Coordinates of C-alpha atoms and ligand atoms in Angstrom, one line a residue:
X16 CA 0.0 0.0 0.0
X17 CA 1.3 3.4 -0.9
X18 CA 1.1 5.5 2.3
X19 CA 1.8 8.5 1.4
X20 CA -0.6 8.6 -1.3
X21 CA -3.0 7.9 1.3
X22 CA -1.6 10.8 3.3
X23 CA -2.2 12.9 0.4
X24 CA -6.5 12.1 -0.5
X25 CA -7.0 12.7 2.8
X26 CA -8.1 9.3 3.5
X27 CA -10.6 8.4 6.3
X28 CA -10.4 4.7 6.4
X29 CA -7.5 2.7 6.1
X30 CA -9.4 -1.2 6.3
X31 CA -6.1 -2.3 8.0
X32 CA -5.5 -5.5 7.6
X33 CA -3.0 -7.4 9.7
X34 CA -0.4 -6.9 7.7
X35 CA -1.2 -3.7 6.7
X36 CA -1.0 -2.7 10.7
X37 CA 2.6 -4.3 11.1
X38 CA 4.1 -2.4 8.1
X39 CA 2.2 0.5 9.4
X40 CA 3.8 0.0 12.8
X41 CA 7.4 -1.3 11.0
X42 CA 8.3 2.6 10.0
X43 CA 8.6 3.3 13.8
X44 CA 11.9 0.9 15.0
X45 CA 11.8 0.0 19.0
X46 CA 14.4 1.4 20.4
X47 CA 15.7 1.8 24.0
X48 CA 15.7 5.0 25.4
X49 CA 17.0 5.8 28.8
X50 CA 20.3 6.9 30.3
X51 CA 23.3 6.1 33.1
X52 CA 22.2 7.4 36.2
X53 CA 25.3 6.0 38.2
X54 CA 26.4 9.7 39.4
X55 CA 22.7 11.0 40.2
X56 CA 22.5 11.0 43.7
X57 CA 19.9 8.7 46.0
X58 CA 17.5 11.7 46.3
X59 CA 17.3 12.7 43.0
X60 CA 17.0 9.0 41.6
X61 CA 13.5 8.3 43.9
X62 CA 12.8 12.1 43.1
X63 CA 13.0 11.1 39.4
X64 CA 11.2 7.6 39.9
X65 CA 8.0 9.1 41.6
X66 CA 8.2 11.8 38.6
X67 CA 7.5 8.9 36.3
X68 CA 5.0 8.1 38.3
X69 CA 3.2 11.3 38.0
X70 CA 3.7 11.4 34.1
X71 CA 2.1 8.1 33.8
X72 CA -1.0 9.5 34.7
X73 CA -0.5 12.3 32.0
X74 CA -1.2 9.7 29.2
X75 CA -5.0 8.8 30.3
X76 CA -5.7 13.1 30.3
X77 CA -3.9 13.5 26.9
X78 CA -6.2 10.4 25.4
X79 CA -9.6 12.1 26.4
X80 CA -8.7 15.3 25.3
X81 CA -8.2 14.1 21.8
X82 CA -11.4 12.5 21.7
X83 CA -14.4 11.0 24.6
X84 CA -14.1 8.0 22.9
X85 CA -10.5 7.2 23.2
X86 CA -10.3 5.8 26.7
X87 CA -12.9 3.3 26.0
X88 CA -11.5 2.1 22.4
X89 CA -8.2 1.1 24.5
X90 CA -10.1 -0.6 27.1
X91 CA -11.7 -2.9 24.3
X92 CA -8.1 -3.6 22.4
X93 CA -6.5 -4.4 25.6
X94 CA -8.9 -7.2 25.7
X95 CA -8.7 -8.5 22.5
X96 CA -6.3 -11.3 22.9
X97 CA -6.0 -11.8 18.9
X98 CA -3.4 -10.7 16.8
X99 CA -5.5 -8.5 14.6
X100 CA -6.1 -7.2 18.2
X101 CA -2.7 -6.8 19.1
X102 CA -1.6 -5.5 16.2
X103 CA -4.4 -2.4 16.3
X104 CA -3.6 -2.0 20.3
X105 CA 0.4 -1.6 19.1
X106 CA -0.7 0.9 16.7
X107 CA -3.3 2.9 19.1
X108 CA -0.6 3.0 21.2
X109 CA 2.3 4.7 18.9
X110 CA -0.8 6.7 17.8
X111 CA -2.1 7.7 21.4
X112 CA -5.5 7.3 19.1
X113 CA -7.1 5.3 16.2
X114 CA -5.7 7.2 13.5
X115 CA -2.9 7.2 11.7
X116 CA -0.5 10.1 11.7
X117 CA 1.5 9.5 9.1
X118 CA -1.2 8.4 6.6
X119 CA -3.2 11.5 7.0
X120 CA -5.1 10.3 10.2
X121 CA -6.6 7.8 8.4
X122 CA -8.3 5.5 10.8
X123 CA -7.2 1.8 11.3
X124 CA -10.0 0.6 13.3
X125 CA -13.3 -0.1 11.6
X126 CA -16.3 1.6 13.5
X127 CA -14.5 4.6 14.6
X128 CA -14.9 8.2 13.8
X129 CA -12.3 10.9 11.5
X130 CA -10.5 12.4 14.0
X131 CA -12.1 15.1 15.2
X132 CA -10.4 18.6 14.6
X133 CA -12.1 20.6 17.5
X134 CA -10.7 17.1 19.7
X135 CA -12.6 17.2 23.0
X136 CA -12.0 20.9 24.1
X137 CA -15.9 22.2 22.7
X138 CA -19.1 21.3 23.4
X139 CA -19.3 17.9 21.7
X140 CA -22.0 18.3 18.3
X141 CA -21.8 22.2 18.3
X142 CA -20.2 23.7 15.2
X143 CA -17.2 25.9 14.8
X144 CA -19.6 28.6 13.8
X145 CA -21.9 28.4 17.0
X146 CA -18.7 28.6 19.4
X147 CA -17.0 31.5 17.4
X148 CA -20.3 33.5 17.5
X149 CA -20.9 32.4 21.2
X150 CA -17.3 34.1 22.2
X151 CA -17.6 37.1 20.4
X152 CA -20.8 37.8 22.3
X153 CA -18.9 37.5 25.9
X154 CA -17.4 40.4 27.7
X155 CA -13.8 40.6 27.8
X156 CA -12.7 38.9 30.6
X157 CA -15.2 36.0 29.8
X158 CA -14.1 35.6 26.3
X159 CA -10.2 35.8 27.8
X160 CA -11.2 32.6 29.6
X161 CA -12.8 31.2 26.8
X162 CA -9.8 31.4 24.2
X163 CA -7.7 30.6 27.1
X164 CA -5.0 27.8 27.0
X165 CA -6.5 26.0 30.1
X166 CA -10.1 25.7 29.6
X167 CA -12.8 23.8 27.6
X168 CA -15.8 24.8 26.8
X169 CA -19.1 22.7 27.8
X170 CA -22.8 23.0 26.9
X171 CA -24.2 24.9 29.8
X172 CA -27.2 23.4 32.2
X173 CA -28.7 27.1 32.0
X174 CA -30.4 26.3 28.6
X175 CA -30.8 24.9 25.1
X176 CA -27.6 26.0 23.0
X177 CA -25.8 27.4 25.8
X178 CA -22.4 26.8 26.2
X179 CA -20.3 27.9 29.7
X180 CA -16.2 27.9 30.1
X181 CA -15.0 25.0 32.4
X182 CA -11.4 25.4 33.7
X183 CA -8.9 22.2 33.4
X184 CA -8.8 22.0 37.1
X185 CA -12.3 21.1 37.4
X186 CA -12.4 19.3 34.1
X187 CA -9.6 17.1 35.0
X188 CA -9.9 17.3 38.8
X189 CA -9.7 13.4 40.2
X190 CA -6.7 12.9 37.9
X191 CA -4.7 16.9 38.5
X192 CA -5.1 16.0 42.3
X193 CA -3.7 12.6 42.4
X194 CA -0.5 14.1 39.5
X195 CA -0.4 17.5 42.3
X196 CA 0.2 14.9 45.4
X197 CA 3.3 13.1 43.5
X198 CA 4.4 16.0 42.5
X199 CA 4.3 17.7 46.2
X200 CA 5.7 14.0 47.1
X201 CA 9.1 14.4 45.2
X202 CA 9.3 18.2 46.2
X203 CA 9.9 16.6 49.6
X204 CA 12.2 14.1 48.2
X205 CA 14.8 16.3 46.0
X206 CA 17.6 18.4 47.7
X207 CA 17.7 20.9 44.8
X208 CA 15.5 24.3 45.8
X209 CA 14.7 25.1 42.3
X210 CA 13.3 21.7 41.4
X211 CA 11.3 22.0 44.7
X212 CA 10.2 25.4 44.1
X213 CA 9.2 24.1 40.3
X214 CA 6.9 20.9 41.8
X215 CA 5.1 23.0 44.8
X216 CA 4.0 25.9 42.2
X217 CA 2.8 23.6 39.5
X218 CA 1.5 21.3 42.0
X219 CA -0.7 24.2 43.3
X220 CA -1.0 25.3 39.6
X221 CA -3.1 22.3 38.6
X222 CA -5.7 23.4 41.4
X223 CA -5.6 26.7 40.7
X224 CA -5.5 26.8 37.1
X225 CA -3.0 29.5 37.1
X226 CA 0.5 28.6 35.6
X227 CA 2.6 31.4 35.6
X228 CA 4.2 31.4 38.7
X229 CA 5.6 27.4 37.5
X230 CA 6.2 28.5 34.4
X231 CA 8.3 30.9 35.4
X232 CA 10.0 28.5 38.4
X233 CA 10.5 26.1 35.0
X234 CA 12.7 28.7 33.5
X235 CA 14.7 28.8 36.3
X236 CA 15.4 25.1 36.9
X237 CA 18.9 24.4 37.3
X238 CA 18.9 20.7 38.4
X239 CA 20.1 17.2 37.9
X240 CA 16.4 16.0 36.8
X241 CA 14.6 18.2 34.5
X242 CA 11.1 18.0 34.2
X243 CA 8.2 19.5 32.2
X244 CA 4.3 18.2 33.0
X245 CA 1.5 20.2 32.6
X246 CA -0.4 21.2 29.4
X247 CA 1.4 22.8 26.9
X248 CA 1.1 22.5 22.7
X249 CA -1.9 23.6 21.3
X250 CA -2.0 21.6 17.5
X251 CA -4.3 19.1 18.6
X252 CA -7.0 21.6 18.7
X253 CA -7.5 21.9 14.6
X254 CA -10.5 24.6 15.0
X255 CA -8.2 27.5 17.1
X256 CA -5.3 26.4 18.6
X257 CA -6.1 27.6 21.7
X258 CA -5.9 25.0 24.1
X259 CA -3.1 23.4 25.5
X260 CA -2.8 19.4 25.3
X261 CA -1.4 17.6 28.5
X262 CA 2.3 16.0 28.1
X263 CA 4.9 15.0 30.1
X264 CA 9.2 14.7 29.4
X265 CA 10.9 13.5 32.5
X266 CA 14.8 14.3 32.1
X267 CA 18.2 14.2 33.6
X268 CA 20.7 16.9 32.4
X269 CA 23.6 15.7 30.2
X270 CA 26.6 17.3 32.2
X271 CA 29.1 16.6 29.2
X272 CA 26.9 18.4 26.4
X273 CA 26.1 21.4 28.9
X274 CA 30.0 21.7 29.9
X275 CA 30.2 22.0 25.7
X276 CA 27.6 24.1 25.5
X277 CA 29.1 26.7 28.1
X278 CA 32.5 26.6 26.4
X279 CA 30.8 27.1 22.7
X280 CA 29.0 30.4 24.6
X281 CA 32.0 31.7 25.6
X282 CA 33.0 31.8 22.0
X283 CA 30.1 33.1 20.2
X284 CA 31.7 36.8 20.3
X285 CA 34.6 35.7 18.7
X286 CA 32.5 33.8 16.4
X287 CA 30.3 36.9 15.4
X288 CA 33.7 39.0 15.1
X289 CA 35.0 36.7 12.3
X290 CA 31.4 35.8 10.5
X291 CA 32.5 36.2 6.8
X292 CA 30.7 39.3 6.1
X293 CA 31.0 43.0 5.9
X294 CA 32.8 44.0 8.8
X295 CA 30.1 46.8 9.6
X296 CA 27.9 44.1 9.3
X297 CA 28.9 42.2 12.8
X298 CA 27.2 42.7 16.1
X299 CA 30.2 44.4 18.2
X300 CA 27.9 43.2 21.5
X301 CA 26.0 40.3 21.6
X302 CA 22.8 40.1 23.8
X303 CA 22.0 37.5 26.1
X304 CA 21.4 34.2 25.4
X305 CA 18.0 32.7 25.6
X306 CA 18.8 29.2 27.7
X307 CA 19.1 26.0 26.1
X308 CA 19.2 22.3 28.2
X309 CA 20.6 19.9 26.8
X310 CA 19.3 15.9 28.8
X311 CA 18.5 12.6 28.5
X312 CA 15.0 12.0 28.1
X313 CA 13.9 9.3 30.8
X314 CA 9.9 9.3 30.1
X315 CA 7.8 10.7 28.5
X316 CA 3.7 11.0 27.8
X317 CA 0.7 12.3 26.2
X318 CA 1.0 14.8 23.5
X319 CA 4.8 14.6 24.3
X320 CA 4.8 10.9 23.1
X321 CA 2.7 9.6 19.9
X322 CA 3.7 9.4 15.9
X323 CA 7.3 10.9 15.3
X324 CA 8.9 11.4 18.4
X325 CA 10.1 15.0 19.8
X326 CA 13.9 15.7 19.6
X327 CA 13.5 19.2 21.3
X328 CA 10.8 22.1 21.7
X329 CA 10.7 25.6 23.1
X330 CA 8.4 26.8 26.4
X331 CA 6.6 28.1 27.7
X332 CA 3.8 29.1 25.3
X333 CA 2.3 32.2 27.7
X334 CA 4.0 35.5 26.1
X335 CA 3.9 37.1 29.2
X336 CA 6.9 34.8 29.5
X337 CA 8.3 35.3 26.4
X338 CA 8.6 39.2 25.6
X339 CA 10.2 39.3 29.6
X340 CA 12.2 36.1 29.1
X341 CA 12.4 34.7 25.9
X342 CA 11.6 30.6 25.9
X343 CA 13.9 28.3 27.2
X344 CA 15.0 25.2 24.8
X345 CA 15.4 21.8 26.2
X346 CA 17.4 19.2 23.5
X347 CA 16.5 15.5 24.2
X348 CA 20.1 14.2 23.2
X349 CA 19.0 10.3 24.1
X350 CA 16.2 10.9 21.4
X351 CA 18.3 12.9 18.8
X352 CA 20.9 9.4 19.4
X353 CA 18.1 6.7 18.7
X354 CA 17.3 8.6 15.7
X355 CA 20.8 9.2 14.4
X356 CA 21.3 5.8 14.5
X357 CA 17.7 4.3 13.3
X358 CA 17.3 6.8 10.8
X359 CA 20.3 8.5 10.0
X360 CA 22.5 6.1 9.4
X361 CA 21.0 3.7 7.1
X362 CA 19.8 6.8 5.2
X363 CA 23.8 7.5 4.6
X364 CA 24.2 4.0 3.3
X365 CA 21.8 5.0 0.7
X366 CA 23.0 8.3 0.0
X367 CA 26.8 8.5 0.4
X368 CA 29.8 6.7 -1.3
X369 CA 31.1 3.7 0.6
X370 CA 34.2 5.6 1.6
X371 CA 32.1 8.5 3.0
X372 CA 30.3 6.4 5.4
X373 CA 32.4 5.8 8.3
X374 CA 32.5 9.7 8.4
X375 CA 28.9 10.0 10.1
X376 CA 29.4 10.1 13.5
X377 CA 26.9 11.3 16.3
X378 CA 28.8 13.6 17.5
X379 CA 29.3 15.6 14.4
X380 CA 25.6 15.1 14.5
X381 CA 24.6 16.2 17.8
X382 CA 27.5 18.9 17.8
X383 CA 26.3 20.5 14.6
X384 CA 22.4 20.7 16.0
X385 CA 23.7 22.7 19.3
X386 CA 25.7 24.9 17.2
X387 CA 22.3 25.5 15.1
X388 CA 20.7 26.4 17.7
X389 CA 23.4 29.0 19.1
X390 CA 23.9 30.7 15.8
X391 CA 20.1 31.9 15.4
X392 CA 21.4 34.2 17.8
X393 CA 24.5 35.1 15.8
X394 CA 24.2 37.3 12.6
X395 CA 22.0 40.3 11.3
X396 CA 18.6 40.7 13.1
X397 CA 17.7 44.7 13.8
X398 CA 18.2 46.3 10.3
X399 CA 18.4 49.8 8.5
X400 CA 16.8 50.3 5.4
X401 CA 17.2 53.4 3.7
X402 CA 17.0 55.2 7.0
X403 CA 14.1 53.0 8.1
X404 CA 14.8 50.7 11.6
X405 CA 13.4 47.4 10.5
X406 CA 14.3 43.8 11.2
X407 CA 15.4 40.8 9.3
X408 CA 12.0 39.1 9.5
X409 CA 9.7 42.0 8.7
X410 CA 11.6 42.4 5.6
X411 CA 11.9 38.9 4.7
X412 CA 8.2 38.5 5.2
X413 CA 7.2 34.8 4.0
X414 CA 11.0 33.9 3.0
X415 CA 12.2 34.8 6.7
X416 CA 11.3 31.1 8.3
X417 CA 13.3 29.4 5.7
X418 CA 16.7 31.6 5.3
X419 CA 16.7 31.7 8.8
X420 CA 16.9 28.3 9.5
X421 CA 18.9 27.6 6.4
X422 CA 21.3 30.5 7.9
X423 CA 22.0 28.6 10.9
X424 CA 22.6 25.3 9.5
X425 CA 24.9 26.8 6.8
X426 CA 26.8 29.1 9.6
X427 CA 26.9 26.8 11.8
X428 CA 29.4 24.8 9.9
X429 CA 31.4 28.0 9.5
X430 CA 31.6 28.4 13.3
X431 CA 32.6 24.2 14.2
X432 CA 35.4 24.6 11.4
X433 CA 36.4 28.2 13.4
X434 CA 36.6 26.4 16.6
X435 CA 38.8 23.7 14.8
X436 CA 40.6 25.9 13.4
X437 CA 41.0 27.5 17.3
X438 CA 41.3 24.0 18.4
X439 CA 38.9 24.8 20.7
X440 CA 37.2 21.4 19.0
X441 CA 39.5 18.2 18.0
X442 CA 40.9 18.5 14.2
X443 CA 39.4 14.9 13.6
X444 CA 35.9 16.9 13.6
X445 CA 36.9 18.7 10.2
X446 CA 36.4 14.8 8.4
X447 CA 33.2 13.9 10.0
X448 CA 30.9 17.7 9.9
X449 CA 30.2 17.9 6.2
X450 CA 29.9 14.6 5.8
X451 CA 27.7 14.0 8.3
X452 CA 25.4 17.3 7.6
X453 CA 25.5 16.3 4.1
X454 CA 23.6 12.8 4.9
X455 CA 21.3 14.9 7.6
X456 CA 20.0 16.3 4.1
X457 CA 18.6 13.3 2.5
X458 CA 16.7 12.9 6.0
X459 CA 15.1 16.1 5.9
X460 CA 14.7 16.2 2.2
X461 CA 12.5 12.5 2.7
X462 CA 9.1 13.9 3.3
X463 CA 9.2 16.9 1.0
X464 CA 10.1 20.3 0.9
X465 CA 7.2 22.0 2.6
X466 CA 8.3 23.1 5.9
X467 CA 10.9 25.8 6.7
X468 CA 13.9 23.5 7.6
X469 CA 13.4 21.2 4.6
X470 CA 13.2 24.6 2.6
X471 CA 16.2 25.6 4.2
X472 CA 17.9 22.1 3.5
X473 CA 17.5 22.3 0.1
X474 CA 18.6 25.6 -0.8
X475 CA 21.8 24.3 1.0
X476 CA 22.1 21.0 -0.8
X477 CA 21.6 22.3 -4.0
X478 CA 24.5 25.4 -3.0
X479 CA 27.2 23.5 -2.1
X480 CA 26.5 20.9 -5.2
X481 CA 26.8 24.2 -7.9
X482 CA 30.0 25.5 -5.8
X483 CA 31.5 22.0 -6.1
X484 CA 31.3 21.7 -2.3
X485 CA 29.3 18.6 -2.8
X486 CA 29.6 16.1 -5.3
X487 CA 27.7 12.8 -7.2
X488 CA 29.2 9.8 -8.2
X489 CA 28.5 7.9 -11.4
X490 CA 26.4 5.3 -9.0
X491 CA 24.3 8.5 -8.0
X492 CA 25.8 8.7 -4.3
X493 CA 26.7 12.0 -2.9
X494 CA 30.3 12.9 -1.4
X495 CA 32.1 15.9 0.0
X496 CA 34.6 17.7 -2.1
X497 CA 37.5 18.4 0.8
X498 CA 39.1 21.3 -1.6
X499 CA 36.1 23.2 -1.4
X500 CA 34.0 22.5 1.1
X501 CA 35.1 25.3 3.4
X502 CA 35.0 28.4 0.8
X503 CA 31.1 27.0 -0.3
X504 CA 29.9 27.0 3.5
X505 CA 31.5 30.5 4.1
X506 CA 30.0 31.8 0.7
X507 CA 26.8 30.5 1.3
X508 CA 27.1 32.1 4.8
X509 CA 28.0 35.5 3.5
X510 CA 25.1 35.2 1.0
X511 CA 21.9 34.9 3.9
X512 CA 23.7 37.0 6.1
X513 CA 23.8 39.6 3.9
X514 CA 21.0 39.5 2.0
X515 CA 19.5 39.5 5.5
X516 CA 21.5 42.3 6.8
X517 CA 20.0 44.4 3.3
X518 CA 16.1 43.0 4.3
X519 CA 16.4 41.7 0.4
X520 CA 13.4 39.5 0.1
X521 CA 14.3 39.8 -3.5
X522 CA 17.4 38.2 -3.3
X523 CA 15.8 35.5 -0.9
X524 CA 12.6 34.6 -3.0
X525 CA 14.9 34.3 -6.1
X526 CA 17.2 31.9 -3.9
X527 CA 14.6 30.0 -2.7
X528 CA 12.9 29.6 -5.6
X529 CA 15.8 28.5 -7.8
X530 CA 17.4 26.1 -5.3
X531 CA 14.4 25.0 -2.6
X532 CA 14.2 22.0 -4.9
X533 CA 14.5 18.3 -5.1
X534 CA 16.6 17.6 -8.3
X535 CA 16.6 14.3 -10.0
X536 CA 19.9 13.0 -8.5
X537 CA 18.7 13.8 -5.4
X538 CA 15.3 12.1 -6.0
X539 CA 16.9 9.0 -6.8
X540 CA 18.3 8.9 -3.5
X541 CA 14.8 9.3 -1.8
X542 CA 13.2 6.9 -3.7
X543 CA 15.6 4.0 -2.6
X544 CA 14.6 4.9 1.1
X545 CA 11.8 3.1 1.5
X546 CA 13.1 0.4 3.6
X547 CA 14.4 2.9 6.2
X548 CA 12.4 3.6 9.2
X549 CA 10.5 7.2 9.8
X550 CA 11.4 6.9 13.2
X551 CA 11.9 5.5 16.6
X552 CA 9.0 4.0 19.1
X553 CA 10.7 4.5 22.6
X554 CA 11.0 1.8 24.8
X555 CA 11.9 3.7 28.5
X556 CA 14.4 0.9 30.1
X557 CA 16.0 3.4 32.8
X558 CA 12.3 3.9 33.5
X559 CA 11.2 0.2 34.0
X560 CA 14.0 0.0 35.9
X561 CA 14.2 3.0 38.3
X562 CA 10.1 2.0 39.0
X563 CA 10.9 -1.8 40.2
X564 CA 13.2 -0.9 42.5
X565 CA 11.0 1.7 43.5
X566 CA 8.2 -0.7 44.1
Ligands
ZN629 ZN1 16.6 26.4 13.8

């Protein structure tokens, strides 16, 4: 069965057949997840086991917020003992759901519904039309409430076609007050204050329905074990986006990759100073940085663990945060591993020459993503045009997304091979960074170019193979050209920079437009990646084991 052509109709019903549901459940690889936790101390390691605890009872909210019929559809496939059975339960559960994500939400399980855009956060039956009207009519602080992250909205007992605003922490009361009590029970276990001070406020959040005062404790966590739990992303509700979906990622900092991330921060001036632009051009004073965590995930649940797995994400959502803070980013390394080596690297055997294979190495990987990351910081952002103050992405308009990321991969190259050059990082890096982006391209490239990143990725791609940078060999596989490689990333780097530095969306659109494209060559490579998996289904062994000791 062609999936994607699914995807792309729209379908509602997939008929799975047995088989059907195994290859569906194939493109997601089983894969261990968990980390060493041989230096965390005693009290951190029960804090972190009666964590998972709490974010267990995160998945049973998340279910019956995507749709009131989703609790009882797993309490019928846990019962069916036949393989058919087993096979739908294994993919409800990657799912979190009856539908498909990958195949346009088709649904695998005869009898059930399409997947509801509006999930369960409006009046079940009323239309998008009825609730828009009905919150227009409200006064303001009533109609804050009711576009709010952390409320649903009901049908009212007043009358006929009524609807009234329920907060989560009377929607979800029996289940916030037993995750509040574990929460409040490994505030009294930890020994670090701002993990304590994180637990009591959200703890008291989930009565109160108020979560600024824990948001604001999560931005200032600075221990061992890192959660987040609470509601948070607001996709699953299709009509609005308003409210927030309940997820849980239970983490333990990675002290080697936040030791590397302080020493690349103390060279991001330098960095900046040397970028291979205009010298009136540079930033003489960079700003602060928003903060960045880098841990091992240890659990995780709900929205924060169904179809393609999470590899990082940005909170809190609330802007009040935001504009006074910026967000904080958290990098699940463990995650960003299991895919590196499930997808990744069989998607380099594919696309790169046999001699070009031992070159892609995690670390070149994992290195180059934190170095993304810090260079979004890095480069032109408040502008002058003509004599106008502007910035980058007001002038860039609908091309901004794209060059910006594509300006962070691209320059993020530039700065690894400065810091080799400083010897800041190990000369053995230079033979493993292109090579290793340069097969991170055919990953991104797999599903199409509609997103930003993939945007971004192909402009790149297609670069570096007109500058020679890049190269195909007569079998169609993709090298790196060692001569050249460093003068194409540093042109390409001058290019964005400077068209952003100018606001040219000119320049950008006429980039974009002639290199955001899959070429044949390219395409050949895609096409023979069938067999490789989309992505990882975690299996949480530090997890299993922290809780049977526990027990
Ligand atoms: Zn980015």
């Amino acid at each position: 069965m062609n999936w994607k052509w699914l995807a792309a109709l729209g379908a509602t019903s997939l008929g799975a057949s047995q088989v059907d549901l195994h290859r569906m459940a194939a493109r997601f690889a089983p894969t261990e997840i968990g980390a060493d936790l041989s230096r965390l101390p005693e009290s951190e390691r029960s804090a972190l086991a009666k964590l998972i605890q709490a974010a267990k009872l995160i998945d049973a909210l998340f279910l019956r917020q995507v749709w009131s019929g989703n609790e009882s559809v797993l309490l019928d496939l846990s019962k069916d003992t036949s393989a058919l059975g087993r096979a739908r339960l294994q993919n409800f559960l990657i799912n979190k759901g009856p539908w498909s994500t990958l195949d346009g939400n088709a649904q695998f399980i005869p009898g059930v519904p399409p997947k509801p855009p509006p999930a369960n956060f409006y009046p079940p039956g009323a239309s998008k039309e009825a609730v828009e009207k009905w919150i227009q009519s409200l006064d303001e602080p009533q109609r804050k409430l009711a576009i709010g992250f952390f409320t649903v909205l009901r049908w009212s007992p007043a009358g006929v076609g009524k609807f009234q605003v329920v907060p989560y922490s009377q929607e979800y009361q029996p289940e916030l007050a037993d995750i509040a009590s574990l929460l409040k029970e490994t505030a009294a276990l930890t020994t670090d204050p701002t993990l304590r001070a994180f637990l009591i406020k959200r703890a008291a959040a989930f009565s109160s329905n108020d979560y600024y005062d824990s948001d604001l404790a999560w931005m200032e966590l600075t221990s061992a074990v890192e959660p987040t739990i609470g509601p948070y992303e607001v996709y699953q509700d299709e009509w609005f986006n308003a409210k927030a979906a309940f997820e849980a990622f239970i983490a333990v900092r990675d002290e080697a990759e936040t030791a590397k991330l302080s020493k690349f921060g103390s060279e991001l001036q330098e960095i900046e100073d040397h970028l291979p632009i205009d010298a009136q051009l540079r930033n003489p004073k960079l700003g602060a940085m928003a903060p960045i965590r880098v841990v091992n995930l240890i659990f995780s649940s709900g929205d924060g663990n169904h179809g393609v797995q999470t590899a990082a994400y940005n909170l809190p959502n609330d802007e009040r945060i935001t504009k006074e803070k910026g967000a904080k980013r958290v990098m699940l390394k463990n995650v960003q591993e299991a895919k590196f080596k499930v997808v990744l690297v069989p998607t380099a055997q594919v696309a790169l020459a046999p001699a070009e294979q031992n070159r892609v190495t995690f670390e070149a990987f994992f290195t180059h993503i934190l170095m993304h990351e810090l260079m979004h910081g890095l480069g032109p952002h408040v502008i002058t045009v003509g004599s106008r103050a502007s910035t980058v992405r007001q002038e860039l308009k609908d091309s901004y997304s794209a060059i910006e990321e594509a300006k962070a991969d691209i320059s993020g190259l530039f700065a690894l091979q400065y810091l080799i050059d400083k010897g800041v990082l190990a000369k053995s890096m230079e033979s493993t960074i292109y090579t290793t982006f340069l097969a991170s391209c055919f990953r991104s490239l797999r599903f199409g170019i509609t997103e930003a990143h993939a945007k971004g990725i192909a402009l790149q791609l297609n670069y570096l193979l007109d500058a020679g940078a890049f190269g195909t060999s007569p079998d169609g596989t993709f090298f790196v050209n060692a001569s050249k490689i460093k003068a194409g990333v540093a042109a390409l780097t001058r290019e964005l920079m400077t068209l952003q530095a100018q606001g040219n969306r000119s320049r950008a659109m006429q980039l974009l437009s002639s290199l955001s494209v899959v070429r044949p060559p390219v395409q050949k490579v895609l096409d023979r990646l069938s067999h490789v998996p989309v992505d990882i289904e975690p299996k949480f062994k530090t997890a299993e084991t922290l809780l049977s000791v526990a027990r």
